[in-house]
Coordinates of C-alpha atoms and ligand atoms in Angstrom, one line a residue:
X1 CA -38.3 -4.3 7.7
X2 CA -37.3 -3.1 11.1
X3 CA -34.7 -4.9 13.2
X4 CA -36.8 -7.7 14.6
X5 CA -36.9 -11.5 15.1
X6 CA -39.2 -11.8 12.2
X7 CA -36.9 -9.8 10.0
X8 CA -33.9 -11.9 11.0
X9 CA -35.7 -15.2 10.5
X10 CA -36.7 -14.2 7.0
X11 CA -33.0 -13.9 6.1
X12 CA -31.6 -16.8 8.1
X13 CA -30.8 -20.2 6.5
X14 CA -29.5 -22.0 9.6
X15 CA -32.8 -21.8 11.5
X16 CA -32.5 -25.4 12.8
X17 CA -29.3 -24.6 14.7
X18 CA -30.1 -21.2 16.3
X19 CA -32.8 -20.2 18.8
X20 CA -32.8 -16.4 18.8
X21 CA -34.2 -14.1 21.4
X22 CA -34.1 -10.3 21.2
X23 CA -34.3 -8.1 24.3
X24 CA -34.3 -4.4 24.7
X25 CA -31.5 -4.0 27.2
X26 CA -29.2 -6.0 29.5
X27 CA -25.9 -5.7 31.3
X28 CA -23.9 -8.0 28.9
X29 CA -25.3 -10.7 26.6
X30 CA -22.1 -12.7 27.4
X31 CA -22.8 -12.6 31.1
X32 CA -26.5 -13.6 30.7
X33 CA -25.7 -16.5 28.4
X34 CA -22.8 -17.7 30.6
X35 CA -25.2 -17.9 33.5
X36 CA -27.9 -19.8 31.5
X37 CA -25.2 -22.1 29.9
X38 CA -24.1 -23.1 33.4
X39 CA -27.7 -24.1 34.1
X40 CA -27.8 -26.3 31.0
X41 CA -29.2 -24.1 28.2
X42 CA -28.7 -25.7 24.8
X43 CA -26.2 -24.9 22.1
X44 CA -27.4 -22.5 19.5
X45 CA -29.2 -20.1 22.0
X46 CA -28.6 -16.5 20.7
X47 CA -29.3 -13.5 22.8
X48 CA -29.5 -10.2 21.0
X49 CA -29.7 -6.9 23.0
X50 CA -30.5 -3.5 21.6
X51 CA -28.2 -2.0 24.2
X52 CA -25.9 -3.2 27.0
X53 CA -25.1 -1.3 30.2
X54 CA -21.9 -3.3 30.8
X55 CA -20.7 -4.6 27.4
X56 CA -17.4 -6.3 27.9
X57 CA -14.4 -6.5 25.6
X58 CA -11.2 -8.5 25.6
X59 CA -8.5 -7.9 28.3
X60 CA -11.1 -6.4 30.7
X61 CA -12.0 -3.5 28.5
X62 CA -15.5 -2.0 28.1
X63 CA -17.5 -2.3 24.9
X64 CA -19.5 0.8 24.2
X65 CA -23.0 -0.6 23.3
X66 CA -25.3 2.3 22.5
X67 CA -29.0 1.7 21.7
X68 CA -30.2 1.8 18.0
X69 CA -26.8 1.9 16.3
X70 CA -25.3 -1.5 17.1
X71 CA -25.6 -5.2 16.9
X72 CA -24.8 -6.9 20.2
X73 CA -25.3 -10.6 20.6
X74 CA -24.0 -13.8 22.1
X75 CA -24.3 -17.5 21.2
X76 CA -24.0 -20.5 23.4
X77 CA -21.8 -23.2 21.9
X78 CA -21.0 -26.7 23.2
X79 CA -18.1 -27.9 21.0
X80 CA -15.8 -30.8 21.9
X81 CA -12.7 -28.6 22.2
X82 CA -9.7 -28.2 24.5
X83 CA -9.6 -24.8 26.1
X84 CA -6.5 -23.8 24.1
X85 CA -8.5 -24.4 20.9
X86 CA -11.2 -21.9 21.8
X87 CA -9.3 -19.4 19.7
X88 CA -10.9 -21.3 16.7
X89 CA -14.3 -20.0 17.8
X90 CA -13.1 -16.4 17.9
X91 CA -11.3 -16.6 14.6
X92 CA -14.1 -18.4 12.8
X93 CA -16.4 -15.7 14.1
X94 CA -14.1 -12.9 12.9
X95 CA -14.0 -14.5 9.4
X96 CA -17.8 -14.9 9.4
X97 CA -18.2 -11.2 10.3
X98 CA -15.7 -9.9 7.8
X99 CA -17.3 -12.0 5.0
X100 CA -20.9 -10.9 6.0
X101 CA -19.9 -7.3 6.0
X102 CA -18.6 -7.6 2.4
X103 CA -21.8 -9.6 1.4
X104 CA -24.2 -7.2 2.9
X105 CA -22.5 -3.7 2.6
X106 CA -20.1 -4.4 -0.3
X107 CA -17.3 -3.0 1.9
X108 CA -14.0 -4.8 2.3
X109 CA -13.5 -5.7 5.9
X110 CA -10.2 -6.8 7.4
X111 CA -9.3 -8.7 10.6
X112 CA -6.9 -7.4 13.1
X113 CA -5.5 -10.4 15.0
X114 CA -7.1 -11.8 16.9
X115 CA -10.6 -10.6 17.4
X116 CA -11.2 -7.1 15.8
X117 CA -12.8 -6.4 12.4
X118 CA -11.9 -3.2 10.6
X119 CA -13.4 -1.3 7.7
X120 CA -10.6 1.0 6.4
X121 CA -8.7 2.2 9.4
X122 CA -11.7 2.0 11.8
X123 CA -12.8 -0.8 14.1
X124 CA -16.4 -1.9 13.4
X125 CA -16.5 -5.1 15.4
X126 CA -15.1 -6.8 18.4
X127 CA -15.4 -10.4 19.5
X128 CA -15.1 -12.0 22.9
X129 CA -15.3 -15.7 23.5
X130 CA -15.6 -16.9 27.1
X131 CA -15.7 -20.5 28.1
X132 CA -16.4 -22.9 31.0
X133 CA -14.5 -26.1 31.5
X134 CA -15.8 -29.6 32.1
X135 CA -13.8 -32.5 33.7
X136 CA -10.8 -30.2 33.9
X137 CA -10.1 -31.0 30.2
X138 CA -12.7 -30.1 27.6
X139 CA -14.9 -27.1 27.3
X140 CA -18.3 -27.4 28.9
X141 CA -19.6 -24.4 27.0
X142 CA -18.3 -21.4 25.1
X143 CA -20.2 -18.1 24.8
X144 CA -19.3 -16.3 21.7
X145 CA -20.0 -12.5 21.9
X146 CA -20.0 -10.2 19.0
X147 CA -20.4 -6.4 19.1
X148 CA -20.8 -4.5 15.8
X149 CA -21.2 -0.8 15.2
X150 CA -23.8 -1.0 12.5
X151 CA -24.5 2.7 12.1
X152 CA -22.9 6.0 13.3
X153 CA -24.5 7.3 16.5
X154 CA -26.4 10.6 15.8
X155 CA -24.0 12.5 18.1
X156 CA -20.9 10.6 17.1
X157 CA -19.0 8.0 19.1
X158 CA -18.0 8.7 22.7
X159 CA -14.7 10.5 23.1
X160 CA -12.9 7.4 24.3
X161 CA -13.4 5.6 21.1
X162 CA -14.1 8.3 18.5
X163 CA -10.6 8.0 16.9
X164 CA -10.8 4.3 16.4
X165 CA -14.4 3.4 16.0
X166 CA -16.3 3.2 12.6
X167 CA -19.6 1.8 11.4
X168 CA -20.5 -0.8 8.8
X169 CA -23.2 1.2 7.1
X170 CA -23.1 4.9 6.2
X171 CA -26.9 5.4 6.6
X172 CA -29.2 4.2 9.3
X173 CA -31.1 1.7 7.1
X174 CA -32.6 -0.4 9.9
X175 CA -33.4 -3.5 8.0
X176 CA -29.7 -3.9 7.2
X177 CA -29.2 -5.2 10.7
X178 CA -31.5 -8.2 10.0
X179 CA -29.5 -9.1 7.0
X180 CA -26.1 -8.6 8.6
X181 CA -27.0 -10.7 11.7
X182 CA -28.5 -13.5 9.6
X183 CA -25.4 -13.6 7.3
X184 CA -23.0 -13.7 10.3
X185 CA -24.9 -16.5 11.9
X186 CA -25.1 -18.5 8.7
X187 CA -21.4 -18.0 7.8
X188 CA -20.4 -18.8 11.4
X189 CA -22.5 -22.0 11.3
X190 CA -20.8 -23.1 8.1
X191 CA -17.4 -22.9 9.7
X192 CA -18.5 -24.2 13.1
X193 CA -19.9 -27.5 11.7
X194 CA -16.3 -28.6 10.9
X195 CA -14.4 -26.3 13.2
X196 CA -11.5 -28.6 14.0
X197 CA -10.9 -29.2 10.3
X198 CA -9.9 -25.5 10.3
X199 CA -11.0 -25.0 6.7
X200 CA -11.8 -21.4 7.4
X201 CA -8.3 -20.5 8.6
X202 CA -7.0 -19.9 5.0
X203 CA -9.8 -17.2 4.7
X204 CA -8.9 -15.8 8.1
X205 CA -5.3 -15.4 7.1
X206 CA -6.3 -13.8 3.7
X207 CA -8.4 -11.3 5.5
X208 CA -5.7 -10.3 8.0
X209 CA -4.5 -6.7 8.1
X210 CA -1.4 -7.7 10.2
X211 CA 0.5 -10.0 7.9
X212 CA 3.3 -8.2 6.1
X213 CA 3.1 -5.2 8.5
X214 CA 5.2 -3.6 11.2
X215 CA 3.4 -4.2 14.5
X216 CA 3.8 -3.4 18.1
X217 CA 3.3 -6.5 20.3
X218 CA 1.8 -5.6 23.7
X219 CA 2.1 -8.2 26.5
X220 CA 1.4 -7.2 30.2
X221 CA 1.9 -3.5 29.2
X222 CA 5.3 -4.2 27.7
X223 CA 5.5 -3.0 24.1
X224 CA 7.9 -4.5 21.5
X225 CA 8.3 -3.7 17.8
X226 CA 8.1 -6.6 15.4
X227 CA 7.3 -7.5 11.8
X228 CA 4.4 -9.9 11.3
X229 CA 5.5 -12.7 9.0
X230 CA 2.3 -14.7 9.1
X231 CA -0.4 -16.6 11.0
X232 CA -0.2 -20.3 11.4
X233 CA -3.0 -22.9 11.2
X234 CA -3.6 -22.6 14.9
X235 CA -4.2 -18.9 14.4
X236 CA -1.1 -17.9 16.2
X237 CA 0.7 -14.8 15.0
X238 CA 4.3 -15.3 13.7
X239 CA 6.5 -12.3 14.2
X240 CA 10.2 -11.4 13.8
X241 CA 11.7 -9.0 16.3
X242 CA 14.5 -6.5 15.2
X243 CA 17.0 -8.8 16.9
X244 CA 16.2 -11.4 14.3
X245 CA 14.5 -13.6 16.9
X246 CA 11.2 -15.2 15.8
X247 CA 8.0 -15.3 18.0
X248 CA 4.9 -17.4 17.8
X249 CA 2.2 -15.6 19.7
X250 CA -1.0 -17.1 21.2
X251 CA -3.7 -14.5 21.8
X252 CA -4.1 -14.9 25.7
X253 CA -2.9 -11.7 27.2
X254 CA -1.3 -10.4 24.0
X255 CA -2.6 -7.6 21.7
X256 CA -1.0 -5.8 18.8
X257 CA -1.1 -2.4 17.2
X258 CA -0.5 -2.2 13.5
X259 CA 1.7 0.7 12.7
X260 CA 0.0 1.6 9.3
X261 CA -3.5 1.5 10.8
Ligands
BTN1 C1 -13.5 -6.4 22.1 O1 -13.6 -5.5 21.3 O2 -12.5 -6.6 22.8 C2 -14.6 -7.5 22.2 C3 -16.0 -6.8 22.3 C4 -17.1 -7.8 22.4 C5 -18.4 -7.2 22.6 C6 -19.6 -8.1 22.5 S1 -21.1 -7.2 22.5 C7 -22.0 -8.7 22.8 C8 -21.2 -9.5 23.8 N1 -21.5 -9.0 25.1 C9 -20.5 -8.5 25.8 O3 -20.5 -8.0 26.9 N2 -19.4 -8.4 25.0 C10 -19.7 -9.1 23.7

């Protein structure tokens, strides 16, 4: 079946939680849902766009969102969480995506701390969680945005990303997007129900491609070599620098490159 609401609902188990809308094109599904979340839209609203003219990534980057080959969607969440714990949403989503890719395509997907999902040495998915704060303490809402390269564009990926981007499926079998989206939403809902119990974190760590690897830590354009020792139960990266000093890194403004990838 073509990529459609009907096709997604046929596969989806957690229908009671989600309210899905598909549109042809928008600027950024995250921007649209942030705006409706501020006006009171309920948790579980999902906006899927076939293309985005201003898809956004972490750290102010663009997210290339070409029509017909991707899966670009956002979800409104209203968890009772402190802002520092919104990392749990991103990491639960990365785990849900990696697991869904395996379930639907059979391919092993790995997570690059904190928000990227890779198949082999290529990035197939990026995740961006943006939140609004209530009473200066807890989150009012969070918008979870997920962008996946489902298929290879006919003329290849744009020059800027062609060396790093890959796709989940080798062939453009359209119905696969219904299955993949439904699995991601179902997997995510399973983790989200008990998010603060952090039961998914073990799985997140086991899917990491950073642990046990030499990495470059990039913070405010400064690069430092380090060895990744592990990830703690708050999803912070634990590294050891060549000086022997240990670092416990929260995602904020930090990104990493993995030397072997
Ligand atoms: C990253 O790679 O740094 C994160 C990319 C997140 C992209 C998704 S696509 C759907 C949603 N809308 C956006 O503008 N961004 C997210």
